[in-house]
Amino acid sequence: MRPPVAHHHPQTRALRARPRLYAPAPGWSIDADVVVVGSGVAGLTAALRCEAAGLRTVVVTKARLDDGSTRWAQGGIAAALGEGDTPEQHLDDTLVAGAGLCDEEAVRILVTEGPDAVRRLIETGAHFDESSEGGLELGREGGHHRRRIAHAGGDATGAEISRALVEAVRARGLRTIENALVLDLLTDAEGRTAGVTLHVMGEGQHDGVGAVHAPAVVLATGGMGQVFSATTNPSVSTGDGVALALRAGAEVSDLEFVQFHPTVLFLGADAEGQQPLVSEAVRGEGAHLVDADGVRFMVGQHELAELAPRDIVAKGIMRRMQEQDAEHMFLDARHFGAAMWEHRFPTILAACRSHGIDPVTEPVPVAPAAHYASGGVRTDSRGRTTVPGLYACGEVACTGVHGANRLASNSLLEGLVYAERIVADITGSRTENALHARVPQPVPHPQKPAQPLLAPEARFAIQRIMTEGAGVLRSADSLARAAGQLQRLHTDARDALDENGKTAEPGVDTWEATNLLCVARVLVTAAAQREETRGCHWREDHAERDDTAWRRHIVVRLNPDRTLAVHTTDTADFPPTRQHRPQEQ
């Protein structure tokens, strides 16, 4: 049984209160011009540019400033920075990887504005590896026909970018609220964004549930990899931004396209939580994928063999595992030698050795695991969502850049480029309309309809359901089972609240579990509707790509009664984000 889906055109509306998380009323508040939620490359870039433009900016982040997904990025940042490379070539590679669903305008913005955005990042203080001639040392990864991946510390690019941005934030004295889980969007009497509610964990200047009042909110909350049992994402990646946007009435798109990274260190069939990534850059430098017999099974499957786009490599690994009834394949880079491993991939080398595997002397066991959400909160080319005043950038957003499958190392670049475009829009809007430059007065959340909370242990149930039913391999049957199981979790929590007013105790664990259920239901609904195989969406029962029926995007909104409203776009291009008030439906 699938979750109830109410199909209607997105312009059909009736005034109704939006659902929100069950939480205490805010006990404190502060005012700002902009609140940025998230502290990865997208969030901190947006915050620094807002502060430089003279806007009172508050950064809210779920753990410490450097605890998001950015610091785990190993490979690097892709941009046409090398001799002979051009934005047009980068665009072509991105469109191929996106399997017919990239929005070409969005990609063109990315690749043309990207090189200068990287240079500005370097000016901010990020140090990238240089060649012996003094220029940037550029690597190559899957789907790229040229070396265009700038990297730092060999395989510690994200950590270096995070370090530089965090240092800049602290040096400029930006106001930050760490260890804070964002809850829901606040709106004013006109239905425009008026800030966020949040819960601060532990002691500090603020404690418990409070609010930041601001006319602009930038969601940069990262991904939702924790919806699956095994992922490369940190524990904080629980889809909070997508869930908040859905409750606020925003549209999300392409959530079925979850990229499973082909080469994640295999720690056992029962391994759960964050798993060590073995960067695509290792294959870019010449490592081979082999089976237990040492056979290079990707040769002949694609012109780029091990450097094919990630969806093709992940499928190749899964097929070989099925054929041989194996739990994993191997990545063989013994020919690198110890010196290269220690210089180019010190982080990966240390991670492998900490688990008893030495890549210098033995092949590394690898298997696909959930890695990156190509879909998210739908935005236009200026980062605007369908809710006035609410912006999104980075992995939480769906700009149309990635299509059905992200090209390696485009994610950090997207965070940079679209964060800068958001700031340009915010500053331009304030200049054009002084009315919205003031801090808005939020309308108090109504007591109902509150989103019932799930018990903390529901998180593990959701992860098992999603891994079994909506993982790398999907089918109508597996998705229907997953939908039914998720619906039972949803219905049980709703009925408990409706019948006796009881729900799980408000807290970080219960809010995260509830957010995971929200995004899981949307992901499964979209995956069940897309009856084809495209990019990183692999349907066993619809093995072919169907451009006639499915070269378009699936867009979902959450209705006030918590059913899902689903429609498809007319083409592969994104339509404009027709902004509507969040209490309208």
GROMACS .gro file of N, CA and C in nm, residues 419-548:
model
  390
  419ALA      N    1   2.539   2.969  -0.382
  419ALA     CA    2   2.539   3.052  -0.262
  419ALA      C    3   2.561   3.198  -0.299
  420GLU      N    4   2.656   3.221  -0.389
  420GLU     CA    5   2.683   3.358  -0.433
  420GLU      C    6   2.564   3.419  -0.506
  421ARG      N    7   2.493   3.338  -0.584
  421ARG     CA    8   2.376   3.389  -0.657
  421ARG      C    9   2.262   3.422  -0.561
  422ILE      N   10   2.249   3.345  -0.455
  422ILE     CA   11   2.146   3.374  -0.354
  422ILE      C   12   2.172   3.509  -0.288
  423VAL      N   13   2.297   3.533  -0.252
  423VAL     CA   14   2.329   3.659  -0.186
  423VAL      C   15   2.303   3.776  -0.280
  424ALA      N   16   2.334   3.760  -0.408
  424ALA     CA   17   2.305   3.867  -0.505
  424ALA      C   18   2.155   3.894  -0.511
  425ASP      N   19   2.074   3.790  -0.503
  425ASP     CA   20   1.929   3.809  -0.507
  425ASP      C   21   1.877   3.876  -0.380
  426ILE      N   22   1.929   3.834  -0.264
  426ILE     CA   23   1.885   3.892  -0.137
  426ILE      C   24   1.919   4.041  -0.132
  427THR      N   25   2.042   4.076  -0.169
  427THR     CA   26   2.082   4.217  -0.165
  427THR      C   27   2.006   4.298  -0.268
  428GLY      N   28   1.982   4.240  -0.385
  428GLY     CA   29   1.904   4.310  -0.488
  428GLY      C   30   1.761   4.331  -0.446
  429SER      N   31   1.700   4.230  -0.383
  429SER     CA   32   1.561   4.241  -0.339
  429SER      C   33   1.546   4.347  -0.231
  430ARG      N   34   1.641   4.356  -0.142
  430ARG     CA   35   1.634   4.456  -0.036
  430ARG      C   36   1.644   4.597  -0.094
  431THR      N   37   1.726   4.613  -0.196
  431THR     CA   38   1.739   4.744  -0.260
  431THR      C   39   1.611   4.783  -0.331
  432GLU      N   40   1.548   4.683  -0.398
  432GLU     CA   41   1.428   4.711  -0.475
  432GLU      C   42   1.306   4.733  -0.386
  433ASN      N   43   1.301   4.666  -0.271
  433ASN     CA   44   1.180   4.670  -0.189
  433ASN      C   45   1.218   4.686  -0.043
  434ALA      N   46   1.221   4.810   0.002
  434ALA     CA   47   1.264   4.839   0.139
  434ALA      C   48   1.169   4.780   0.242
  435LEU      N   49   1.045   4.753   0.202
  435LEU     CA   50   0.946   4.698   0.296
  435LEU      C   51   0.996   4.569   0.357
  436HIS      N   52   1.056   4.483   0.273
  436HIS     CA   53   1.099   4.352   0.321
  436HIS      C   54   1.240   4.354   0.377
  437ALA      N   55   1.300   4.475   0.386
  437ALA     CA   56   1.431   4.486   0.450
  437ALA      C   57   1.416   4.486   0.602
  438ARG      N   58   1.297   4.514   0.651
  438ARG     CA   59   1.274   4.514   0.795
  438ARG      C   60   1.257   4.371   0.845
  439VAL      N   61   1.277   4.352   0.976
  439VAL     CA   62   1.255   4.221   1.036
  439VAL      C   63   1.105   4.198   1.045
  440PRO      N   64   1.054   4.092   0.986
  440PRO     CA   65   0.910   4.069   0.987
  440PRO      C   66   0.860   4.021   1.123
  441GLN      N   67   0.733   4.037   1.144
  441GLN     CA   68   0.670   3.987   1.265
  441GLN      C   69   0.606   3.851   1.235
  442PRO      N   70   0.662   3.744   1.290
  442PRO     CA   71   0.607   3.611   1.258
  442PRO      C   72   0.471   3.588   1.322
  443VAL      N   73   0.389   3.515   1.251
  443VAL     CA   74   0.261   3.471   1.305
  443VAL      C   75   0.287   3.347   1.391
  444PRO      N   76   0.235   3.344   1.515
  444PRO     CA   77   0.260   3.225   1.599
  444PRO      C   78   0.209   3.098   1.532
  445HIS      N   79   0.283   2.990   1.550
  445HIS     CA   80   0.237   2.861   1.498
  445HIS      C   81   0.108   2.822   1.569
  446PRO      N   82   0.008   2.774   1.497
  446PRO     CA   83  -0.111   2.721   1.563
  446PRO      C   84  -0.079   2.593   1.638
  447GLN      N   85  -0.161   2.561   1.735
  447GLN     CA   86  -0.139   2.438   1.811
  447GLN      C   87  -0.150   2.315   1.722
  448LYS      N   88  -0.237   2.320   1.622
  448LYS     CA   89  -0.254   2.210   1.528
  448LYS      C   90  -0.247   2.270   1.388
  449PRO      N   91  -0.208   2.193   1.286
  449PRO     CA   92  -0.173   2.051   1.294
  449PRO      C   93  -0.025   2.031   1.324
  450ALA      N   94   0.006   1.982   1.440
  450ALA     CA   95   0.143   1.948   1.475
  450ALA      C   96   0.181   1.815   1.411
  451GLN      N   97   0.308   1.803   1.371
  451GLN     CA   98   0.357   1.678   1.314
  451GLN      C   99   0.387   1.583   1.429
  452PRO      N  100   0.318   1.469   1.438
  452PRO     CA  101   0.347   1.376   1.547
  452PRO      C  102   0.490   1.324   1.537
  453LEU      N  103   0.551   1.303   1.650
  453LEU     CA  104   0.691   1.262   1.653
  453LEU      C  105   0.704   1.111   1.667
  454LEU      N  106   0.806   1.056   1.603
  454LEU     CA  107   0.835   0.914   1.612
  454LEU      C  108   0.933   0.888   1.726
  455ALA      N  109   0.925   0.771   1.785
  455ALA     CA  110   1.022   0.732   1.886
  455ALA      C  111   1.160   0.721   1.823
  456PRO      N  112   1.267   0.742   1.899
  456PRO     CA  113   1.403   0.740   1.842
  456PRO      C  114   1.436   0.612   1.766
  457GLU      N  115   1.385   0.498   1.816
  457GLU     CA  116   1.420   0.371   1.750
  457GLU      C  117   1.360   0.358   1.609
  458ALA      N  118   1.263   0.444   1.577
  458ALA     CA  119   1.205   0.441   1.442
  458ALA      C  120   1.310   0.474   1.336
  459ARG      N  121   1.413   0.546   1.374
  459ARG     CA  122   1.521   0.579   1.279
  459ARG      C  123   1.579   0.454   1.217
  460PHE      N  124   1.606   0.354   1.299
  460PHE     CA  125   1.667   0.231   1.248
  460PHE      C  126   1.567   0.150   1.164
  461ALA      N  127   1.440   0.156   1.202
  461ALA     CA  128   1.337   0.089   1.122
  461ALA      C  129   1.329   0.153   0.984
  462ILE      N  130   1.331   0.286   0.978
  462ILE     CA  131   1.325   0.357   0.850
  462ILE      C  132   1.445   0.320   0.764
  463GLN      N  133   1.563   0.317   0.824
  463GLN     CA  134   1.685   0.285   0.749
  463GLN      C  135   1.679   0.145   0.690
  464ARG      N  136   1.629   0.050   0.768
  464ARG     CA  137   1.619  -0.088   0.717
  464ARG      C  138   1.516  -0.095   0.604
  465ILE      N  139   1.403  -0.029   0.623
  465ILE     CA  140   1.299  -0.028   0.520
  465ILE      C  141   1.352   0.030   0.389
  466MET      N  142   1.423   0.142   0.399
  466MET     CA  143   1.472   0.210   0.278
  466MET      C  144   1.585   0.132   0.211
  467THR      N  145   1.673   0.072   0.289
  467THR     CA  146   1.783  -0.005   0.231
  467THR      C  147   1.730  -0.127   0.156
  468GLU      N  148   1.630  -0.193   0.214
  468GLU     CA  149   1.575  -0.313   0.151
  468GLU      C  150   1.485  -0.281   0.033
  469GLY      N  151   1.408  -0.171   0.042
  469GLY     CA  152   1.307  -0.144  -0.060
  469GLY      C  153   1.339  -0.037  -0.161
  470ALA      N  154   1.431   0.056  -0.126
  470ALA     CA  155   1.457   0.170  -0.215
  470ALA      C  156   1.606   0.198  -0.227
  471GLY      N  157   1.688   0.093  -0.218
  471GLY     CA  158   1.832   0.109  -0.226
  471GLY      C  159   1.881   0.115  -0.369
  472VAL      N  160   1.997   0.055  -0.395
  472VAL     CA  161   2.055   0.061  -0.529
  472VAL      C  162   1.960  -0.002  -0.630
  473LEU      N  163   1.903  -0.118  -0.596
  473LEU     CA  164   1.810  -0.189  -0.684
  473LEU      C  165   1.668  -0.172  -0.633
  474ARG      N  166   1.577  -0.132  -0.723
  474ARG     CA  167   1.439  -0.108  -0.684
  474ARG      C  168   1.344  -0.178  -0.782
  475SER      N  169   1.223  -0.203  -0.735
  475SER     CA  170   1.119  -0.259  -0.820
  475SER      C  171   0.985  -0.213  -0.766
  476ALA      N  172   0.879  -0.236  -0.843
  476ALA     CA  173   0.745  -0.199  -0.796
  476ALA      C  174   0.713  -0.270  -0.665
  477ASP      N  175   0.749  -0.398  -0.657
  477ASP     CA  176   0.719  -0.475  -0.536
  477ASP      C  177   0.797  -0.422  -0.415
  478SER      N  178   0.928  -0.400  -0.434
  478SER     CA  179   1.009  -0.355  -0.320
  478SER      C  180   0.966  -0.217  -0.274
  479LEU      N  181   0.931  -0.129  -0.368
  479LEU     CA  182   0.888   0.006  -0.333
  479LEU      C  183   0.750   0.005  -0.268
  480ALA      N  184   0.662  -0.085  -0.313
  480ALA     CA  185   0.530  -0.095  -0.251
  480ALA      C  186   0.541  -0.144  -0.107
  481ARG      N  187   0.630  -0.241  -0.084
  481ARG     CA  188   0.652  -0.288   0.054
  481ARG      C  189   0.705  -0.174   0.141
  482ALA      N  190   0.804  -0.102   0.088
  482ALA     CA  191   0.861   0.009   0.164
  482ALA      C  192   0.755   0.115   0.193
  483ALA      N  193   0.675   0.148   0.094
  483ALA     CA  194   0.571   0.248   0.112
  483ALA      C  195   0.471   0.206   0.220
  484GLY      N  196   0.432   0.080   0.217
  484GLY     CA  197   0.338   0.031   0.318
  484GLY      C  198   0.396   0.035   0.458
  485GLN      N  199   0.521  -0.004   0.471
  485GLN     CA  200   0.586  -0.003   0.603
  485GLN      C  201   0.604   0.141   0.655
  486LEU      N  202   0.644   0.232   0.567
  486LEU     CA  203   0.657   0.372   0.607
  486LEU      C  204   0.522   0.432   0.644
  487GLN      N  205   0.419   0.394   0.568
  487GLN     CA  206   0.286   0.446   0.597
  487GLN      C  207   0.237   0.399   0.734
  488ARG      N  208   0.271   0.276   0.771
  488ARG     CA  209   0.230   0.227   0.903
  488ARG      C  210   0.297   0.309   1.014
  489LEU      N  211   0.424   0.341   0.997
  489LEU     CA  212   0.492   0.426   1.095
  489LEU      C  213   0.424   0.562   1.104
  490HIS      N  214   0.392   0.618   0.990
  490HIS     CA  215   0.327   0.749   0.982
  490HIS      C  216   0.188   0.745   1.047
  491THR      N  217   0.110   0.642   1.011
  491THR     CA  218  -0.027   0.631   1.063
  491THR      C  219  -0.029   0.607   1.213
  492ASP      N  220   0.059   0.520   1.262
  492ASP     CA  221   0.062   0.493   1.406
  492ASP      C  222   0.093   0.619   1.486
  493ALA      N  223   0.189   0.698   1.439
  493ALA     CA  224   0.224   0.822   1.510
  493ALA      C  225   0.109   0.922   1.502
  494ARG      N  226   0.045   0.933   1.385
  494ARG     CA  227  -0.066   1.026   1.369
  494ARG      C  228  -0.185   0.987   1.455
  495ASP      N  229  -0.217   0.858   1.457
  495ASP     CA  230  -0.333   0.813   1.534
  495ASP      C  231  -0.312   0.834   1.683
  496ALA      N  232  -0.189   0.811   1.730
  496ALA     CA  233  -0.161   0.831   1.872
  496ALA      C  234  -0.182   0.977   1.912
  497LEU      N  235  -0.144   1.068   1.823
  497LEU     CA  236  -0.160   1.211   1.853
  497LEU      C  237  -0.307   1.252   1.843
  498ASP      N  238  -0.376   1.201   1.740
  498ASP     CA  239  -0.515   1.240   1.719
  498ASP      C  240  -0.607   1.185   1.828
  499GLU      N  241  -0.578   1.062   1.877
  499GLU     CA  242  -0.671   0.996   1.969
  499GLU      C  243  -0.653   1.041   2.114
  500ASN      N  244  -0.529   1.056   2.156
  500ASN     CA  245  -0.510   1.090   2.297
  500ASN      C  246  -0.411   1.204   2.320
  501GLY      N  247  -0.372   1.271   2.210
  501GLY     CA  248  -0.282   1.385   2.223
  501GLY      C  249  -0.140   1.348   2.260
  502LYS      N  250  -0.107   1.219   2.253
  502LYS     CA  251   0.027   1.175   2.293
  502LYS      C  252   0.118   1.161   2.171
  503THR      N  253   0.240   1.197   2.190
  503THR     CA  254   0.342   1.177   2.087
  503THR      C  255   0.473   1.151   2.159
  504ALA      N  256   0.572   1.106   2.084
  504ALA     CA  257   0.703   1.085   2.146
  504ALA      C  258   0.754   1.217   2.205
  505GLU      N  259   0.836   1.206   2.306
  505GLU     CA  260   0.887   1.326   2.373
  505GLU      C  261   0.970   1.410   2.277
  506PRO      N  262   0.940   1.541   2.265
  506PRO     CA  263   1.020   1.626   2.176
  506PRO      C  264   1.167   1.623   2.213
  507GLY      N  265   1.252   1.609   2.114
  507GLY     CA  266   1.396   1.605   2.137
  507GLY      C  267   1.466   1.578   2.006
  508VAL      N  268   1.596   1.592   2.003
  508VAL     CA  269   1.671   1.579   1.878
  508VAL      C  270   1.647   1.444   1.813
  509ASP      N  271   1.651   1.335   1.890
  509ASP     CA  272   1.634   1.201   1.833
  509ASP      C  273   1.497   1.184   1.768
  510THR      N  274   1.393   1.234   1.835
  510THR     CA  275   1.257   1.217   1.781
  510THR      C  276   1.232   1.311   1.663
  511TRP      N  277   1.288   1.432   1.667
  511TRP     CA  278   1.274   1.523   1.553
  511TRP      C  279   1.348   1.468   1.431
  512GLU      N  280   1.468   1.414   1.451
  512GLU     CA  281   1.543   1.358   1.338
  512GLU      C  282   1.469   1.238   1.278
  513ALA      N  283   1.418   1.148   1.361
  513ALA     CA  284   1.345   1.032   1.310
  513ALA      C  285   1.223   1.077   1.230
  514THR      N  286   1.155   1.179   1.279
  514THR     CA  287   1.036   1.230   1.209
  514THR      C  288   1.073   1.293   1.076
  515ASN      N  289   1.184   1.366   1.071
  515ASN     CA  290   1.231   1.422   0.944
  515ASN      C  291   1.269   1.312   0.846
  516LEU      N  292   1.335   1.208   0.895
  516LEU     CA  293   1.374   1.097   0.807
  516LEU      C  294   1.250   1.030   0.746
  517LEU      N  295   1.147   1.012   0.826
  517LEU     CA  296   1.025   0.952   0.773
  517LEU      C  297   0.964   1.041   0.665
  518CYS      N  298   0.964   1.170   0.688
  518CYS     CA  299   0.908   1.265   0.592
  518CYS      C  300   0.977   1.252   0.456
  519VAL      N  301   1.111   1.258   0.455
  519VAL     CA  302   1.182   1.251   0.327
  519VAL      C  303   1.176   1.111   0.267
  520ALA      N  304   1.171   1.008   0.351
  520ALA     CA  305   1.162   0.871   0.300
  520ALA      C  306   1.033   0.849   0.224
  521ARG      N  307   0.922   0.901   0.277
  521ARG     CA  308   0.793   0.885   0.209
  521ARG      C  309   0.793   0.951   0.072
  522VAL      N  310   0.855   1.069   0.063
  522VAL     CA  311   0.860   1.139  -0.066
  522VAL      C  312   0.950   1.064  -0.163
  523LEU      N  313   1.066   1.017  -0.116
  523LEU     CA  314   1.159   0.945  -0.201
  523LEU      C  315   1.093   0.819  -0.259
  524VAL      N  316   1.028   0.743  -0.175
  524VAL     CA  317   0.964   0.618  -0.221
  524VAL      C  318   0.850   0.648  -0.318
  525THR      N  319   0.771   0.751  -0.290
  525THR     CA  320   0.661   0.789  -0.379
  525THR      C  321   0.713   0.825  -0.518
  526ALA      N  322   0.820   0.905  -0.524
  526ALA     CA  323   0.876   0.945  -0.652
  526ALA      C  324   0.940   0.826  -0.724
  527ALA      N  325   1.010   0.741  -0.649
  527ALA     CA  326   1.076   0.625  -0.710
  527ALA      C  327   0.974   0.526  -0.765
  528ALA      N  328   0.860   0.512  -0.698
  528ALA     CA  329   0.756   0.422  -0.748
  528ALA      C  330   0.692   0.478  -0.874
  529GLN      N  331   0.680   0.610  -0.881
  529GLN     CA  332   0.616   0.671  -0.998
  529GLN      C  333   0.705   0.664  -1.121
  530ARG      N  334   0.837   0.679  -1.103
  530ARG     CA  335   0.928   0.680  -1.218
  530ARG      C  336   0.955   0.537  -1.265
  531GLU      N  337   0.878   0.493  -1.362
  531GLU     CA  338   0.885   0.355  -1.410
  531GLU      C  339   0.984   0.345  -1.527
  532GLU      N  340   1.108   0.363  -1.495
  532GLU     CA  341   1.218   0.350  -1.590
  532GLU      C  342   1.347   0.339  -1.510
  533THR      N  343   1.456   0.310  -1.580
  533THR     CA  344   1.589   0.316  -1.521
  533THR      C  345   1.661   0.435  -1.584
  534ARG      N  346   1.705   0.527  -1.500
  534ARG     CA  347   1.775   0.646  -1.549
  534ARG      C  348   1.873   0.693  -1.442
  535GLY      N  349   1.998   0.717  -1.483
  535GLY     CA  350   2.096   0.767  -1.388
  535GLY      C  351   2.109   0.674  -1.268
  536CYS      N  352   2.100   0.733  -1.149
  536CYS     CA  353   2.118   0.651  -1.029
  536CYS      C  354   1.986   0.593  -0.977
  537HIS      N  355   1.878   0.604  -1.056
  537HIS     CA  356   1.750   0.538  -1.024
  537HIS      C  357   1.741   0.412  -1.109
  538TRP      N  358   1.749   0.297  -1.043
  538TRP     CA  359   1.760   0.169  -1.113
  538TRP      C  360   1.641   0.081  -1.078
  539ARG      N  361   1.551   0.065  -1.176
  539ARG     CA  362   1.434  -0.020  -1.158
  539ARG      C  363   1.456  -0.154  -1.227
  540GLU      N  364   1.459  -0.261  -1.150
  540GLU     CA  365   1.476  -0.395  -1.207
  540GLU      C  366   1.362  -0.431  -1.302
  541ASP      N  367   1.240  -0.380  -1.271
  541ASP     CA  368   1.123  -0.416  -1.351
  541ASP      C  369   1.101  -0.321  -1.468
  542HIS      N  370   1.181  -0.215  -1.478
  542HIS     CA  371   1.177  -0.124  -1.593
  542HIS      C  372   1.321  -0.090  -1.627
  543ALA      N  373   1.388  -0.182  -1.693
  543ALA     CA  374   1.534  -0.177  -1.706
  543ALA      C  375   1.583  -0.073  -1.806
  544GLU      N  376   1.493  -0.020  -1.891
  544GLU     CA  377   1.536   0.073  -1.994
  544GLU      C  378   1.500   0.217  -1.960
  545ARG      N  379   1.577   0.307  -2.015
  545ARG     CA  380   1.547   0.451  -2.006
  545ARG      C  381   1.435   0.484  -2.103
  546ASP      N  382   1.338   0.565  -2.060
  546ASP     CA  383   1.221   0.597  -2.141
  546ASP      C  384   1.210   0.749  -2.154
  547ASP      N  385   1.273   0.804  -2.258
  547ASP     CA  386   1.273   0.949  -2.276
  547ASP      C  387   1.135   1.003  -2.313
  548THR      N  388   1.054   0.923  -2.379
  548THR     CA  389   0.922   0.971  -2.420
  548THR      C  390   0.834   1.001  -2.300
   0.00000   0.00000   0.00000
